PDB file of C-alpha atoms in Angstrom:
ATOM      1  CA  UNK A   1       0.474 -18.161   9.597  1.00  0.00           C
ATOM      2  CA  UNK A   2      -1.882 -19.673   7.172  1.00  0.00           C
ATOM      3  CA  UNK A   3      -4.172 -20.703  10.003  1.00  0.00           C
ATOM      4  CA  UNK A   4      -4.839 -16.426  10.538  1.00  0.00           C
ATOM      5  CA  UNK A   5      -4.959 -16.275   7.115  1.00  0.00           C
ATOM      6  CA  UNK A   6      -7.965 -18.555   6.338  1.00  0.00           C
ATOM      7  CA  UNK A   7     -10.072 -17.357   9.306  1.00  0.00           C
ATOM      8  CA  UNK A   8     -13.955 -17.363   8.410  1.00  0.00           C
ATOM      9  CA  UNK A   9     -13.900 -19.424   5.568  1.00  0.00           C
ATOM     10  CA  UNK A  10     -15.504 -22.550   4.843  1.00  0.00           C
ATOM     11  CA  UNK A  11     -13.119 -25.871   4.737  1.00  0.00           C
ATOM     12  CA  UNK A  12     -13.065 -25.997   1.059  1.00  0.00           C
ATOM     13  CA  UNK A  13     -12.412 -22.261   0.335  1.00  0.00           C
ATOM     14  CA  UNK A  14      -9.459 -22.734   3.334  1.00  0.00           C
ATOM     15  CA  UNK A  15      -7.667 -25.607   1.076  1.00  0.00           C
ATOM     16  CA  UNK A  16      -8.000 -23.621  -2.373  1.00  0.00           C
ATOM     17  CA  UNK A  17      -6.633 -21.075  -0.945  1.00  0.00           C
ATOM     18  CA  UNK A  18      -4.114 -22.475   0.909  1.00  0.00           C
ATOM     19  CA  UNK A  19      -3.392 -24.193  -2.559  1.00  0.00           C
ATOM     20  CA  UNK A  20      -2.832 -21.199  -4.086  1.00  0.00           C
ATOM     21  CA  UNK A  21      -0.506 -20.030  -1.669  1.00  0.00           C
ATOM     22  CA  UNK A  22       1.514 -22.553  -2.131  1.00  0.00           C
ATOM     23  CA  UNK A  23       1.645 -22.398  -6.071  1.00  0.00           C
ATOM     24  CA  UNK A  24       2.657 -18.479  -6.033  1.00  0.00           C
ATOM     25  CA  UNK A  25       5.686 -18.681  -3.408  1.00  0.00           C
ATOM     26  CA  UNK A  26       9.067 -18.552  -4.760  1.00  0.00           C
ATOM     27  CA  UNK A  27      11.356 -15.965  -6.295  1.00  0.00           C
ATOM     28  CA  UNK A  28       9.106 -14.885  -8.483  1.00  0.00           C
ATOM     29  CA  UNK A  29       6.569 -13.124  -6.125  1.00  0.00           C
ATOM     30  CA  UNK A  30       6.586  -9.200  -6.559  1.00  0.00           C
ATOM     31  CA  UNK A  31       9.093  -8.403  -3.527  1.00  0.00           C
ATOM     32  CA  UNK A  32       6.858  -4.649  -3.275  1.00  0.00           C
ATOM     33  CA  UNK A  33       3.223  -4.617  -3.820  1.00  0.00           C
ATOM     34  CA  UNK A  34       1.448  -1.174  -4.171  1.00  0.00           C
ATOM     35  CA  UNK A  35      -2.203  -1.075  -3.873  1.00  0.00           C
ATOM     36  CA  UNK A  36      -4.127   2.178  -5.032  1.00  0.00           C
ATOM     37  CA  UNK A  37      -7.268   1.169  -2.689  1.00  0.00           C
ATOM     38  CA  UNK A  38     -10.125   2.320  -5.046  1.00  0.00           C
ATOM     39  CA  UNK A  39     -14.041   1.820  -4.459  1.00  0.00           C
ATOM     40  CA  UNK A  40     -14.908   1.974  -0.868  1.00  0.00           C
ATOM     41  CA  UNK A  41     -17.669   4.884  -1.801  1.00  0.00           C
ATOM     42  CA  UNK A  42     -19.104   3.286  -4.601  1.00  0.00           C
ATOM     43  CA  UNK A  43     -19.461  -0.070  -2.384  1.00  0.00           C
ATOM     44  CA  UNK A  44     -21.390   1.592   0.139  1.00  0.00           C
ATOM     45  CA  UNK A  45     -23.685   3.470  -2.319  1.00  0.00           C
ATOM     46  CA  UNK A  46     -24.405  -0.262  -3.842  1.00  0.00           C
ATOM     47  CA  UNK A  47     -25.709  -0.753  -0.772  1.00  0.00           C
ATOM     48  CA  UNK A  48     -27.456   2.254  -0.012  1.00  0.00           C
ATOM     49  CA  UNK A  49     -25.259   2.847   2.886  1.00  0.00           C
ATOM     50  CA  UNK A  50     -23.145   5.960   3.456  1.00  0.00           C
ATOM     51  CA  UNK A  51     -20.135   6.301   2.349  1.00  0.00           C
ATOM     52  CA  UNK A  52     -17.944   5.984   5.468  1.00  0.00           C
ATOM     53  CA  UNK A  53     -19.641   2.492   5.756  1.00  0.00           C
ATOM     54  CA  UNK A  54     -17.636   1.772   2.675  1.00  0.00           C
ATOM     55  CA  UNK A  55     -14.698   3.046   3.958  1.00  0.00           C
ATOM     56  CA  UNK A  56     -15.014   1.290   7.106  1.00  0.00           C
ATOM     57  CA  UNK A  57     -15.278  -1.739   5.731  1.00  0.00           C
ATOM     58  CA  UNK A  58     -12.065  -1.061   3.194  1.00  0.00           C
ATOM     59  CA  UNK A  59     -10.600  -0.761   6.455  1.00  0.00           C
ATOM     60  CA  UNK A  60     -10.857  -4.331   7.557  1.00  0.00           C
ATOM     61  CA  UNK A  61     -10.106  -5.684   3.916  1.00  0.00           C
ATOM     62  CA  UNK A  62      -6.318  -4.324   4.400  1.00  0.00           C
ATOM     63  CA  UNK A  63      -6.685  -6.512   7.534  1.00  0.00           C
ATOM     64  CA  UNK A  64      -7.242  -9.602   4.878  1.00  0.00           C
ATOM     65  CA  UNK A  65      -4.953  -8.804   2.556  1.00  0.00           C
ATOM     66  CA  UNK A  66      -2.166  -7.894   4.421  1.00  0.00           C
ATOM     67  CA  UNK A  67      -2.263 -11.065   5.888  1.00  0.00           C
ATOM     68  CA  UNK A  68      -2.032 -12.871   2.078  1.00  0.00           C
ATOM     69  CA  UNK A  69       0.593 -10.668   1.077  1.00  0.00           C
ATOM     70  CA  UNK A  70       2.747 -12.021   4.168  1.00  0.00           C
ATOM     71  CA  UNK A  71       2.147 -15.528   3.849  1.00  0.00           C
ATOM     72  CA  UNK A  72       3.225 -15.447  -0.386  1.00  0.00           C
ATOM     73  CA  UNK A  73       6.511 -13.974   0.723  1.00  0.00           C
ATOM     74  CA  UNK A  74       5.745  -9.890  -0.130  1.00  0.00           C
ATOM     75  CA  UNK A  75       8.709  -7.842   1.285  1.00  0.00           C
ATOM     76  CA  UNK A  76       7.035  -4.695   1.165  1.00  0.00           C
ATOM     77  CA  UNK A  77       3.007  -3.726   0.677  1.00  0.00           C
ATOM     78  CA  UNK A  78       2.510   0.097   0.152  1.00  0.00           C
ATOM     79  CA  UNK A  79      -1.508   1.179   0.304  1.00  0.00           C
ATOM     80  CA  UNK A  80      -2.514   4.311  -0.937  1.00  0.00           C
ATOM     81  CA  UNK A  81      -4.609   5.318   1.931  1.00  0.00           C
ATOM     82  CA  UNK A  82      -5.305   9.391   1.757  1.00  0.00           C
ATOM     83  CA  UNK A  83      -4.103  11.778  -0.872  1.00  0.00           C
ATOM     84  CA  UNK A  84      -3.090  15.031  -0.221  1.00  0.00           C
ATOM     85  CA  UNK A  85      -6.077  15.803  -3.068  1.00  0.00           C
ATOM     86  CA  UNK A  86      -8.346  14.020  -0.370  1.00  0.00           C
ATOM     87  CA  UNK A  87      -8.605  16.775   1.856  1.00  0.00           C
ATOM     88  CA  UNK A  88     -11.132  18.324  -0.471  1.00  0.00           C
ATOM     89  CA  UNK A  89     -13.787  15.497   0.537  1.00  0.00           C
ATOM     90  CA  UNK A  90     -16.276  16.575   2.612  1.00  0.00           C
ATOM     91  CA  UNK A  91     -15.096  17.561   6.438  1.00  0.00           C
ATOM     92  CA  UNK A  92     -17.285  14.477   7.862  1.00  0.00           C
ATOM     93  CA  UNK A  93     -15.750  11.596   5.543  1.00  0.00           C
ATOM     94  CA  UNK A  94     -12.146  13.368   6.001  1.00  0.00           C
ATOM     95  CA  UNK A  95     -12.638  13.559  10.265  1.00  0.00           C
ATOM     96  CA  UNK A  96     -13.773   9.494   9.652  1.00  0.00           C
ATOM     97  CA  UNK A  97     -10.919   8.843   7.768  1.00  0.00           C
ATOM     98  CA  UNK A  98      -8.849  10.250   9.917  1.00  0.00           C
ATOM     99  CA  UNK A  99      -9.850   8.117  12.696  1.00  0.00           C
ATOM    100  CA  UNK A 100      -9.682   5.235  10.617  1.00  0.00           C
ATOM    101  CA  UNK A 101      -5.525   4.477  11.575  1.00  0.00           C
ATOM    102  CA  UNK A 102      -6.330   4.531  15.038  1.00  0.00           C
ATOM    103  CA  UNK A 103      -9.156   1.699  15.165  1.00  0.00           C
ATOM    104  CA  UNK A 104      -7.156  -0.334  12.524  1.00  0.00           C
ATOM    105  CA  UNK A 105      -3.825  -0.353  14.482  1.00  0.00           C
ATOM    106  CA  UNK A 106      -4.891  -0.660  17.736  1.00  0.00           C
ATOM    107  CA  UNK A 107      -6.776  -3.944  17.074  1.00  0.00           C
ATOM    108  CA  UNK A 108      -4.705  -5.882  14.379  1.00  0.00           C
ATOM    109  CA  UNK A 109      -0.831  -4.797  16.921  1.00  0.00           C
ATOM    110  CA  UNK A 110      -1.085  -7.653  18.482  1.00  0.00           C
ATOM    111  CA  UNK A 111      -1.019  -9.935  14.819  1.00  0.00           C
ATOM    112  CA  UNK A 112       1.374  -7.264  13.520  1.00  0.00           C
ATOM    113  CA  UNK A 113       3.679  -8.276  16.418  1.00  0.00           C
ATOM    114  CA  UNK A 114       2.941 -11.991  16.125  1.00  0.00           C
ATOM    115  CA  UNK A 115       3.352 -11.812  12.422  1.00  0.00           C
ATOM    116  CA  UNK A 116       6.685 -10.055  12.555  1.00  0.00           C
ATOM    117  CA  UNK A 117       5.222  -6.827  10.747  1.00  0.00           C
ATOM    118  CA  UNK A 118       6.608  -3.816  10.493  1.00  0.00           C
ATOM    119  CA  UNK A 119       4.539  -0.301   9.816  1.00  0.00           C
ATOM    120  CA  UNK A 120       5.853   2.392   8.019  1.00  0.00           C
ATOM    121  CA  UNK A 121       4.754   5.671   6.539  1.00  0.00           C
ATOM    122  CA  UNK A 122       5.585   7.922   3.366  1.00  0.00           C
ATOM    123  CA  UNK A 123       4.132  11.041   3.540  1.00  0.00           C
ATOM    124  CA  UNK A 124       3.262  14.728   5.254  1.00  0.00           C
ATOM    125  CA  UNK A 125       3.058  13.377   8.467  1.00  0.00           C
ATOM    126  CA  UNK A 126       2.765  16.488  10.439  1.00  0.00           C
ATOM    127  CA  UNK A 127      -0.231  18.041   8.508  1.00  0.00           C
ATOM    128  CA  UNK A 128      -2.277  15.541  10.132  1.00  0.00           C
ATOM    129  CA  UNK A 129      -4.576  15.346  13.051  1.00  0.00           C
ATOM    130  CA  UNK A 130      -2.623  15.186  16.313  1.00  0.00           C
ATOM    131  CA  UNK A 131      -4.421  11.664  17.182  1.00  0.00           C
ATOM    132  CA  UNK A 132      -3.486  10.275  13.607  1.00  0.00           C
ATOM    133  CA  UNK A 133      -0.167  11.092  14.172  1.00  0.00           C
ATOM    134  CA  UNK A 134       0.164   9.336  17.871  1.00  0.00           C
ATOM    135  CA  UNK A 135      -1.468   6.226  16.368  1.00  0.00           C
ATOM    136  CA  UNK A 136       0.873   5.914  13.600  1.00  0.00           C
ATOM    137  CA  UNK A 137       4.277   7.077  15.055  1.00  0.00           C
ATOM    138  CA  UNK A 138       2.873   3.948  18.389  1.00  0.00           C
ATOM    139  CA  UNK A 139       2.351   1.741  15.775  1.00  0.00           C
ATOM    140  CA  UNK A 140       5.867   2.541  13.755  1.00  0.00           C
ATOM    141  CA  UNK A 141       7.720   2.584  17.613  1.00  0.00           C
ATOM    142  CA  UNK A 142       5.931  -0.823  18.859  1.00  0.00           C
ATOM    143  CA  UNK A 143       6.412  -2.077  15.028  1.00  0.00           C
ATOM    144  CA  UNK A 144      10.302  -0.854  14.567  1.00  0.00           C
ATOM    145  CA  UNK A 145      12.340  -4.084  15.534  1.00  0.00           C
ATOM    146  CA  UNK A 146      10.488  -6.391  13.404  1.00  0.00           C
ATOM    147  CA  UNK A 147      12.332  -8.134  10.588  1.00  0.00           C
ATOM    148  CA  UNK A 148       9.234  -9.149   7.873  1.00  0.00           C
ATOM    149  CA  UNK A 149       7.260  -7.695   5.975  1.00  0.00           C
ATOM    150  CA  UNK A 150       6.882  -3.694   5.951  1.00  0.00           C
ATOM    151  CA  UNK A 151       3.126  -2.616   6.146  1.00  0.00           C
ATOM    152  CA  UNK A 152       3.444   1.043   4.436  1.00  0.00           C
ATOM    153  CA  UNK A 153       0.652   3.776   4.304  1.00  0.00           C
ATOM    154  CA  UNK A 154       0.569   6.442   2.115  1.00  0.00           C
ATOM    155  CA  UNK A 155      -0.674   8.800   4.307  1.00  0.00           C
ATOM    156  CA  UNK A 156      -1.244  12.416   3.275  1.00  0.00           C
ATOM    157  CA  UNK A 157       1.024  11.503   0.304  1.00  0.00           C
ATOM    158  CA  UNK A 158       1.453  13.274  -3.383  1.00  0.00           C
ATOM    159  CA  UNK A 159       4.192  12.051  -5.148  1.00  0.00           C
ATOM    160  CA  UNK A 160       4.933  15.938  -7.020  1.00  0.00           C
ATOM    161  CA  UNK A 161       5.238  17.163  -3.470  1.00  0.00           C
ATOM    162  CA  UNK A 162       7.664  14.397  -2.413  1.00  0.00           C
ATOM    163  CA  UNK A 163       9.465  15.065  -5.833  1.00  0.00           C
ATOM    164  CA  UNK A 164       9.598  19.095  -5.191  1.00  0.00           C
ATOM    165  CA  UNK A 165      10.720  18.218  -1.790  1.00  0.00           C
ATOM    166  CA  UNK A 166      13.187  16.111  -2.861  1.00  0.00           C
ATOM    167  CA  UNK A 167      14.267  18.450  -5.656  1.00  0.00           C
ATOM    168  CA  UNK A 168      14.619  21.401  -3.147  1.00  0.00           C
ATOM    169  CA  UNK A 169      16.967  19.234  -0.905  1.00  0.00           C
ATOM    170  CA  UNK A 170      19.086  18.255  -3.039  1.00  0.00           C
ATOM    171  CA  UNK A 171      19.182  22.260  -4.450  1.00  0.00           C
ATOM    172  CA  UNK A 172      19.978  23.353  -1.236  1.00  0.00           C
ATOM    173  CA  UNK A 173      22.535  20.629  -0.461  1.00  0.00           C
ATOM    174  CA  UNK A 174      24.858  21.506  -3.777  1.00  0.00           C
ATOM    175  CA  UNK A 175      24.099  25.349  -2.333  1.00  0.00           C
ATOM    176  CA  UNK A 176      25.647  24.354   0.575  1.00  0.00           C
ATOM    177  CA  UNK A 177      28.678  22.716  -1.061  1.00  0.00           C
ATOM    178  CA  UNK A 178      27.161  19.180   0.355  1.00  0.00           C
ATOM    179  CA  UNK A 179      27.353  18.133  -2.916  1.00  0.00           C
ATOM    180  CA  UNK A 180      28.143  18.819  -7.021  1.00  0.00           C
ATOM    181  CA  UNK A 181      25.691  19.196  -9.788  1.00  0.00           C
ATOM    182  CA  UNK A 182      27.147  16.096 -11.037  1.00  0.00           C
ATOM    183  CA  UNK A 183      26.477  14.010  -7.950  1.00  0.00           C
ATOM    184  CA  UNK A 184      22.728  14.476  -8.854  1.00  0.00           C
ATOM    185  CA  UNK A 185      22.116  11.099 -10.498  1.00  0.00           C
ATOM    186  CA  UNK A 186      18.895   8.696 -10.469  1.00  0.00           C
ATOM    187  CA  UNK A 187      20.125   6.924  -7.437  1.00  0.00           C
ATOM    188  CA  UNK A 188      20.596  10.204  -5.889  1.00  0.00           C
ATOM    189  CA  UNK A 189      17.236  11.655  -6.266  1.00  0.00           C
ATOM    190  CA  UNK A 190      15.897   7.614  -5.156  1.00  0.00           C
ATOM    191  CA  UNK A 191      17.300   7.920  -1.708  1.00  0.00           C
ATOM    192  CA  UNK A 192      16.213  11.045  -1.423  1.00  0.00           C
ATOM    193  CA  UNK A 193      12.780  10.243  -1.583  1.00  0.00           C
ATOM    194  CA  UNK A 194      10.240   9.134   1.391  1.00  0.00           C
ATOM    195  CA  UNK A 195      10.845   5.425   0.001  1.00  0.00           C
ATOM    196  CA  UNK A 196      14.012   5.575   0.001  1.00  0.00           C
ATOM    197  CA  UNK A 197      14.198   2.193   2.677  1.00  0.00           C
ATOM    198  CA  UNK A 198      11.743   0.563   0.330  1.00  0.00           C
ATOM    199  CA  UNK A 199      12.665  -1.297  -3.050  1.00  0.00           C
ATOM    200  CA  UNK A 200      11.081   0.670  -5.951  1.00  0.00           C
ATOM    201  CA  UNK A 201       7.725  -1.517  -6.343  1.00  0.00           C
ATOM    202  CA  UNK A 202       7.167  -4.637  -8.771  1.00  0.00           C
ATOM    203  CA  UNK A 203       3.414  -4.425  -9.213  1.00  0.00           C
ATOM    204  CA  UNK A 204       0.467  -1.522  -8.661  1.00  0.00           C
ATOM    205  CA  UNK A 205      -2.556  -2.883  -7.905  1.00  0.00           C
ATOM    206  CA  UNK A 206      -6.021  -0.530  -8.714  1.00  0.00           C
ATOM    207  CA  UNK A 207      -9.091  -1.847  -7.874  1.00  0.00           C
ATOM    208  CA  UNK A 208     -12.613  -0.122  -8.664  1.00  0.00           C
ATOM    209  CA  UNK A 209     -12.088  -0.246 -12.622  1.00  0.00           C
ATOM    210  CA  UNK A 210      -9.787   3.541 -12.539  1.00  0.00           C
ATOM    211  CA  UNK A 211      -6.940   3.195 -14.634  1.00  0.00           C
ATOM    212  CA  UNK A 212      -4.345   6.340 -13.406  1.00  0.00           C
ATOM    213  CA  UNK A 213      -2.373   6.713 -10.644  1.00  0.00           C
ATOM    214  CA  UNK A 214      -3.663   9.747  -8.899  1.00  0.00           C
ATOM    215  CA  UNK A 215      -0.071  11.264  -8.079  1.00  0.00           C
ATOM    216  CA  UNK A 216       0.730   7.712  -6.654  1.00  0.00           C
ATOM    217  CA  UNK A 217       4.948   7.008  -6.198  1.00  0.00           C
ATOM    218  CA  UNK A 218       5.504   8.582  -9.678  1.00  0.00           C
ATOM    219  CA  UNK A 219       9.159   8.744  -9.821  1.00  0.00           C
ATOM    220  CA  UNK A 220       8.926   5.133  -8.030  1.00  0.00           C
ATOM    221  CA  UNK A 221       6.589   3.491 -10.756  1.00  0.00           C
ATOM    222  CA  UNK A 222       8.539   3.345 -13.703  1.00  0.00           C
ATOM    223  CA  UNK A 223       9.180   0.186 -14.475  1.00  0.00           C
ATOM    224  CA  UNK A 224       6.321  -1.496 -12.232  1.00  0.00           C
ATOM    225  CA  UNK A 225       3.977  -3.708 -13.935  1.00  0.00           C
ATOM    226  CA  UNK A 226       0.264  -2.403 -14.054  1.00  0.00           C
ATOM    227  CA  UNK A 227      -2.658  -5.108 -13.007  1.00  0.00           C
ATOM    228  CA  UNK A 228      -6.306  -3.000 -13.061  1.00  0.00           C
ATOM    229  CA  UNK A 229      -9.488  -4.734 -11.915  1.00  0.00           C
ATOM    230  CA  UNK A 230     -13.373  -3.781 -12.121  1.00  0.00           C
ATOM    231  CA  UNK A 231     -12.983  -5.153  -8.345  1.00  0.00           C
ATOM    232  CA  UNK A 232     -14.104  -2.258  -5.568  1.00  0.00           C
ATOM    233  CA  UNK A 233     -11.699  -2.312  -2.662  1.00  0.00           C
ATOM    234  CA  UNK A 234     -13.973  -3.935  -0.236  1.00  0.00           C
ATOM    235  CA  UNK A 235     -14.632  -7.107  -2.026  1.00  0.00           C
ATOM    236  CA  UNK A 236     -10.897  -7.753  -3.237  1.00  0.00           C
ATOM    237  CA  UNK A 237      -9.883 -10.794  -1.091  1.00  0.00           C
ATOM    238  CA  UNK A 238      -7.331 -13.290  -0.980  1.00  0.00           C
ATOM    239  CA  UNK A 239      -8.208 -14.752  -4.525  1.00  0.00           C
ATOM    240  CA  UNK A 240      -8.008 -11.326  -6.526  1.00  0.00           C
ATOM    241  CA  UNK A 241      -4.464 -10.371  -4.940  1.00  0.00           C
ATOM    242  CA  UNK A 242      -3.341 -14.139  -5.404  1.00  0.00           C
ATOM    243  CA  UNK A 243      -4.810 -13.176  -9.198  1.00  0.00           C
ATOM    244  CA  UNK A 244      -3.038 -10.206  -9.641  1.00  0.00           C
ATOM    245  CA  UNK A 245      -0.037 -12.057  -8.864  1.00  0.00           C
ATOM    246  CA  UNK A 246      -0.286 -14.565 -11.177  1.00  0.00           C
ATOM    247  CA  UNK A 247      -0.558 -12.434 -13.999  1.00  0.00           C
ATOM    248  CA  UNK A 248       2.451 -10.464 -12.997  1.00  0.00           C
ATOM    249  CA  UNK A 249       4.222 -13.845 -12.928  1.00  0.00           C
ATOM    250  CA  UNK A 250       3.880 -14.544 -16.409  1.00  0.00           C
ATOM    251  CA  UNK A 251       5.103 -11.038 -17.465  1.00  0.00           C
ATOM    252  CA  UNK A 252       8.623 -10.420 -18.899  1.00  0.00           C
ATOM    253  CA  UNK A 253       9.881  -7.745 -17.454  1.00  0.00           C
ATOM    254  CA  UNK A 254      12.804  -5.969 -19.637  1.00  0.00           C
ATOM    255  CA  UNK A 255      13.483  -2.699 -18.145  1.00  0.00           C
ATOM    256  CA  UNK A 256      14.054  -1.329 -22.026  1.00  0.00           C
ATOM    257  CA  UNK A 257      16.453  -4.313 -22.965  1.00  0.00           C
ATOM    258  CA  UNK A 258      15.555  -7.628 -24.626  1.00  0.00           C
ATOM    259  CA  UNK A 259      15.574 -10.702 -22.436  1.00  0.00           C
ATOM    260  CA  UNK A 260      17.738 -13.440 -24.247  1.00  0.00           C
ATOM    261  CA  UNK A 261      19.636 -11.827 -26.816  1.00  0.00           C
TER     262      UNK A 261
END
């Protein structure tokens, strides 16, 4: 595993690294990692390049770190990858984008396989463009009987819509005599939800320097720990997820309570 993890590195960078690795595995790794994938545009206008060359090239960095979230022990990675807000961008950037799945899971299925990956979705699946959705629903079929780590795109995904949707089938569910008013608890509305296979994530991740979450997993978010970085999407590797990590392992997380007493 580590050996596709290290690829294109020098020999010293490969044993850091691999270093690293070793020093975050263990029960305390975050068992669901979100990632609110921030910065592409910006990193192409750095460069004077357009701004699908930044998204492009955001593209291959999930590549990367999808491979370092497997090898620490990640259960779960969630990337925000289009909002339903997105589809305001201009018609050129939102065709690209929309191609984007299809070039990304074509090439890295034959890892996912090797890797034991699975890829999942959470979100409006049937708004999208008719070749999105055949290269995600392949991917999910080809991807469904393996056992790891679950690769999940937020794909045409607001969290108020999922939580109106949610609310609305869970009316019409006590209109139907499905359920009571009473049976409408927390853990109710949770399995409701489009995560509802997924633990409730341990860390967010925002790169770029933003600090909100965009409609990201709202109802899902509220007791995740929070790591921000000045980092645009494209040039977070290995070292800045292995980073955020680290920090979220010295956190105490309390869910309200007080730890020890």
């Amino acid at each position: 595993m580590l050996n596709k993890l290290v690829w294109r590195k020098s020999d010293k960078q490969n044993r850091n690294l691999q270093e690293r690795i070793s020093d975050v595995t263990g029960e305390l790794v975050p068992k669901h990692i979100a990632i609110i994938m921030d910065g592409n545009g910006r990193w192409a206008k750095k460069r004077a390049m357009p701004r699908v060359a930044g998204h492009h090239e955001g593209m291959k960095n999930v590549r990367k770190i999808t491979r370092a979230a497997n090898a620490i022990g990640v259960k779960a990675l969630t990337l925000y990858a289009f909002s339903t807000e997105n589809w305001k961008r201009p018609k050129f950037e939102v065709e690209f984008l929309m191609r984007l799945p299809e070039e990304f899971l074509a090439s890295f299925s034959p890892e996912l396989m090797e890797l034991n990956i699975r890829i999942a979705m959470i979100g409006e699946m049937d708004s999208l463009p008719e070749h999105t959705q055949k290269a995600v629903k392949k991917a999910m079929d080809d991807t469904k009987n393996n056992t790891g780590m679950v690769l999940n795109f937020a794909l045409n995904y607001g969290s108020r819509s999922e939580i109106v949707s949610t609310v609305q089938q869970l009316v019409k569910k006590a209109q139907d005599g499905e359920i009571a008013v009473e049976d409408i608890t927390e853990d109710c509305i949770s399995a409701h939800l489009m995560t509802k296979e997924l633990p409730e994530p341990d860390l967010l991740i925002r790169t770029s320097g933003e600090a909100r979450l965009s409609n990201f997993m709202l109802w899902q978010l509220a007791y995740t720990e929070f790591w921000f970085t000045d980092t645009l999407w494209p040039d977070f590797d290995e070292h800045s997820l292995l980073d955020a990590v680290n920090d979220y392992q010295k956190r105490s997380r309390r869910y309200g309570g007080l730890k020890g007493e």
